[in-house]
Short mmCIF file of C-alpha atoms in Angstrom, two decimals:
data_model
loop_
_atom_site.label_atom_id
_atom_site.label_comp_id
_atom_site.label_asym_id
_atom_site.label_seq_id
_atom_site.Cartn_x
_atom_site.Cartn_y
_atom_site.Cartn_z
CA UNK A 1 -6.23 -0.64 -29.59
CA UNK A 2 -4.84 -2.97 -26.94
CA UNK A 3 -7.59 -5.62 -26.68
CA UNK A 4 -6.35 -7.47 -29.81
CA UNK A 5 -2.86 -7.50 -28.28
CA UNK A 6 -4.27 -8.79 -24.98
CA UNK A 7 -6.10 -11.57 -26.77
CA UNK A 8 -2.93 -12.44 -28.84
CA UNK A 9 -0.96 -12.52 -25.58
CA UNK A 10 -3.46 -14.91 -23.90
CA UNK A 11 -3.60 -17.16 -26.98
CA UNK A 12 0.22 -17.41 -27.16
CA UNK A 13 0.32 -18.38 -23.54
CA UNK A 14 -2.32 -21.03 -24.24
CA UNK A 15 -4.56 -21.67 -27.20
CA UNK A 16 -8.14 -21.16 -25.93
CA UNK A 17 -11.74 -20.87 -26.82
CA UNK A 18 -13.66 -17.55 -26.47
CA UNK A 19 -15.27 -18.70 -23.22
CA UNK A 20 -11.94 -19.85 -21.83
CA UNK A 21 -10.42 -16.46 -22.83
CA UNK A 22 -13.23 -14.67 -20.97
CA UNK A 23 -12.48 -16.74 -17.89
CA UNK A 24 -8.86 -16.04 -18.13
CA UNK A 25 -9.52 -12.28 -18.49
CA UNK A 26 -11.71 -12.46 -15.36
CA UNK A 27 -8.85 -14.16 -13.37
CA UNK A 28 -5.69 -12.37 -14.59
CA UNK A 29 -5.55 -10.08 -17.59
CA UNK A 30 -8.82 -8.42 -16.55
CA UNK A 31 -7.00 -6.94 -13.49
CA UNK A 32 -5.29 -4.46 -15.78
CA UNK A 33 -7.12 -4.69 -19.14
CA UNK A 34 -10.91 -5.62 -18.92
CA UNK A 35 -13.08 -6.74 -21.77
CA UNK A 36 -16.63 -8.16 -21.88
CA UNK A 37 -17.49 -11.55 -23.42
CA UNK A 38 -19.01 -9.78 -26.42
CA UNK A 39 -15.80 -7.62 -27.02
CA UNK A 40 -13.67 -10.73 -26.82
CA UNK A 41 -15.70 -12.70 -29.35
CA UNK A 42 -15.92 -9.62 -31.72
CA UNK A 43 -12.18 -9.23 -31.57
CA UNK A 44 -11.56 -12.97 -32.10
CA UNK A 45 -13.57 -12.71 -35.34
CA UNK A 46 -11.53 -9.66 -36.52
CA UNK A 47 -8.25 -11.37 -35.59
CA UNK A 48 -9.34 -14.59 -37.45
CA UNK A 49 -10.43 -12.52 -40.47
CA UNK A 50 -7.10 -10.60 -40.56
CA UNK A 51 -5.11 -13.82 -40.47
CA UNK A 52 -3.56 -13.25 -37.04
CA UNK A 53 -5.18 -16.35 -35.47
CA UNK A 54 -7.00 -19.40 -36.71
CA UNK A 55 -9.19 -22.12 -35.39
CA UNK A 56 -7.27 -25.25 -34.20
CA UNK A 57 -7.87 -28.33 -36.20
CA UNK A 58 -9.38 -31.12 -34.16
CA UNK A 59 -8.79 -34.92 -34.59
CA UNK A 60 -12.51 -35.55 -34.02
CA UNK A 61 -15.53 -33.72 -35.62
CA UNK A 62 -16.21 -30.51 -33.72
CA UNK A 63 -20.10 -30.62 -33.63
CA UNK A 64 -21.12 -28.93 -30.43
CA UNK A 65 -17.53 -28.27 -29.30
CA UNK A 66 -16.06 -24.89 -28.57
CA UNK A 67 -13.69 -23.38 -31.22
CA UNK A 68 -10.21 -23.05 -29.95
CA UNK A 69 -7.86 -20.51 -31.44
CA UNK A 70 -4.13 -20.33 -31.92
CA UNK A 71 -1.88 -17.44 -33.04
CA UNK A 72 -0.44 -17.52 -36.49
CA UNK A 73 2.97 -15.99 -37.40
CA UNK A 74 1.28 -12.76 -38.56
CA UNK A 75 -0.28 -12.44 -35.16
CA UNK A 76 2.97 -13.17 -33.31
CA UNK A 77 4.80 -10.59 -35.46
CA UNK A 78 2.13 -7.98 -34.76
CA UNK A 79 2.26 -8.60 -31.04
CA UNK A 80 6.13 -8.43 -31.03
CA UNK A 81 6.02 -5.14 -33.00
CA UNK A 82 3.42 -3.71 -30.61
CA UNK A 83 5.55 -4.64 -27.58
CA UNK A 84 8.40 -2.47 -28.98
CA UNK A 85 6.33 0.47 -29.95
CA UNK A 86 6.57 3.87 -28.21
CA UNK A 87 3.25 4.74 -26.54
CA UNK A 88 2.66 7.73 -24.12
CA UNK A 89 1.07 7.05 -20.75
CA UNK A 90 -2.68 7.60 -20.69
CA UNK A 91 -3.98 10.52 -18.56
CA UNK A 92 -5.66 9.21 -15.42
CA UNK A 93 -9.39 9.45 -15.17
CA UNK A 94 -10.82 8.78 -11.78
CA UNK A 95 -14.26 9.85 -10.63
CA UNK A 96 -13.33 9.73 -6.90
CA UNK A 97 -10.42 12.19 -7.45
CA UNK A 98 -12.77 14.53 -9.32
CA UNK A 99 -15.35 14.22 -6.57
CA UNK A 100 -12.70 15.16 -4.01
CA UNK A 101 -11.81 18.18 -6.09
CA UNK A 102 -15.49 19.19 -6.27
CA UNK A 103 -15.72 18.69 -2.55
CA UNK A 104 -13.24 21.43 -2.06
CA UNK A 105 -15.98 23.76 -3.59
CA UNK A 106 -19.23 22.34 -2.39
CA UNK A 107 -18.13 20.68 0.91
CA UNK A 108 -17.11 17.08 1.98
CA UNK A 109 -20.50 16.04 3.38
CA UNK A 110 -21.04 12.35 2.79
CA UNK A 111 -17.63 11.84 0.99
CA UNK A 112 -15.95 10.15 3.90
CA UNK A 113 -18.18 7.10 3.57
CA UNK A 114 -17.29 6.80 -0.10
CA UNK A 115 -13.60 7.12 0.55
CA UNK A 116 -13.97 4.44 3.25
CA UNK A 117 -15.73 2.16 0.74
CA UNK A 118 -12.94 2.61 -1.77
CA UNK A 119 -10.37 1.90 0.89
CA UNK A 120 -12.09 -1.38 1.64
CA UNK A 121 -12.12 -2.31 -2.01
CA UNK A 122 -8.49 -1.55 -2.52
CA UNK A 123 -7.47 -3.47 0.59
CA UNK A 124 -9.37 -6.50 -0.71
CA UNK A 125 -7.70 -6.21 -4.13
CA UNK A 126 -4.28 -5.90 -2.48
CA UNK A 127 -4.96 -9.03 -0.46
CA UNK A 128 -6.03 -10.81 -3.60
CA UNK A 129 -2.88 -9.89 -5.50
CA UNK A 130 -0.65 -10.92 -2.55
CA UNK A 131 -2.46 -14.29 -2.49
CA UNK A 132 -1.81 -14.75 -6.18
CA UNK A 133 1.80 -13.85 -5.70
CA UNK A 134 2.19 -16.34 -2.85
CA UNK A 135 0.48 -19.07 -4.86
CA UNK A 136 2.09 -18.54 -8.29
CA UNK A 137 5.45 -16.89 -7.85
CA UNK A 138 7.73 -18.87 -5.56
CA UNK A 139 11.54 -19.03 -5.94
CA UNK A 140 11.24 -21.92 -8.40
CA UNK A 141 9.46 -19.69 -10.84
CA UNK A 142 12.67 -18.07 -12.32
CA UNK A 143 12.01 -18.50 -16.10
CA UNK A 144 11.98 -15.13 -17.96
CA UNK A 145 8.24 -15.43 -18.83
CA UNK A 146 7.40 -16.05 -15.15
CA UNK A 147 9.64 -13.20 -14.01
CA UNK A 148 7.90 -10.74 -16.49
CA UNK A 149 4.40 -11.87 -15.31
CA UNK A 150 5.56 -11.41 -11.73
CA UNK A 151 6.75 -7.89 -12.66
CA UNK A 152 3.27 -7.15 -13.87
CA UNK A 153 1.78 -8.44 -10.66
CA UNK A 154 4.21 -6.42 -8.55
CA UNK A 155 3.07 -3.33 -10.39
CA UNK A 156 -0.56 -4.16 -9.48
CA UNK A 157 0.53 -4.73 -5.84
CA UNK A 158 2.46 -1.42 -5.71
CA UNK A 159 -0.51 0.45 -7.18
CA UNK A 160 -2.89 -1.06 -4.68
CA UNK A 161 -0.40 -0.20 -1.86
CA UNK A 162 -0.37 3.35 -3.11
CA UNK A 163 -4.13 3.51 -3.11
CA UNK A 164 -4.50 2.00 0.35
CA UNK A 165 -2.04 4.55 1.73
CA UNK A 166 -3.48 7.50 -0.06
CA UNK A 167 -7.08 6.60 0.87
CA UNK A 168 -6.12 6.13 4.54
CA UNK A 169 -4.62 9.61 4.44
CA UNK A 170 -7.75 10.97 2.64
CA UNK A 171 -10.03 9.19 5.15
CA UNK A 172 -8.14 10.77 8.03
CA UNK A 173 -8.19 14.26 6.48
CA UNK A 174 -11.92 14.17 5.72
CA UNK A 175 -12.60 13.17 9.31
CA UNK A 176 -10.40 15.95 10.68
CA UNK A 177 -12.20 18.49 8.38
CA UNK A 178 -15.59 17.11 9.58
CA UNK A 179 -14.61 17.67 13.15
CA UNK A 180 -13.20 21.13 12.55
CA UNK A 181 -16.19 22.33 10.62
CA UNK A 182 -18.85 20.39 12.60
CA UNK A 183 -20.02 18.74 9.27
CA UNK A 184 -19.45 15.17 10.37
CA UNK A 185 -22.10 12.50 9.91
CA UNK A 186 -25.19 12.73 12.14
CA UNK A 187 -24.77 10.93 15.35
CA UNK A 188 -26.68 7.62 15.50
CA UNK A 189 -29.68 7.35 17.68
CA UNK A 190 -29.36 5.27 20.82
#
């Protein structure tokens, strides 16, 4: 559904080879739309076959060189049409939230450590996003494209801030429940 659109977006930003796209997904697009190396290559083949992209012509023979792709007018038109389409938000599926719900029935034993682990991961992601913002989005980056990309990043920052705050609350609540019920972690041996 959206992977071809993510690839078209990335190629319009900069013509790239499959391996370069994979690296770019790992560094940026993958923060909100992930794809494996195989998925990207499979989708590149479909996009090329449909006439949305083509291999860039090279001045020199391309023996042993990576294929680089560019977006054709058909691909640009598809991406522009997709941007304007109406699409409902996807329901959230999060295993940790489901586990917390289950803990309401079977008890919270051991869940505090997992909540703490998630908290650490979200704090690290928030720090990474803030570093990207400081590096890439200073006041000199006021072009419309930069402003829209910054908007996406700010959405990621706000989501991570939400998760950090919510997980801090959950961590405190689980500790309070453990103290009240006497189901806290076993004391460490001295």
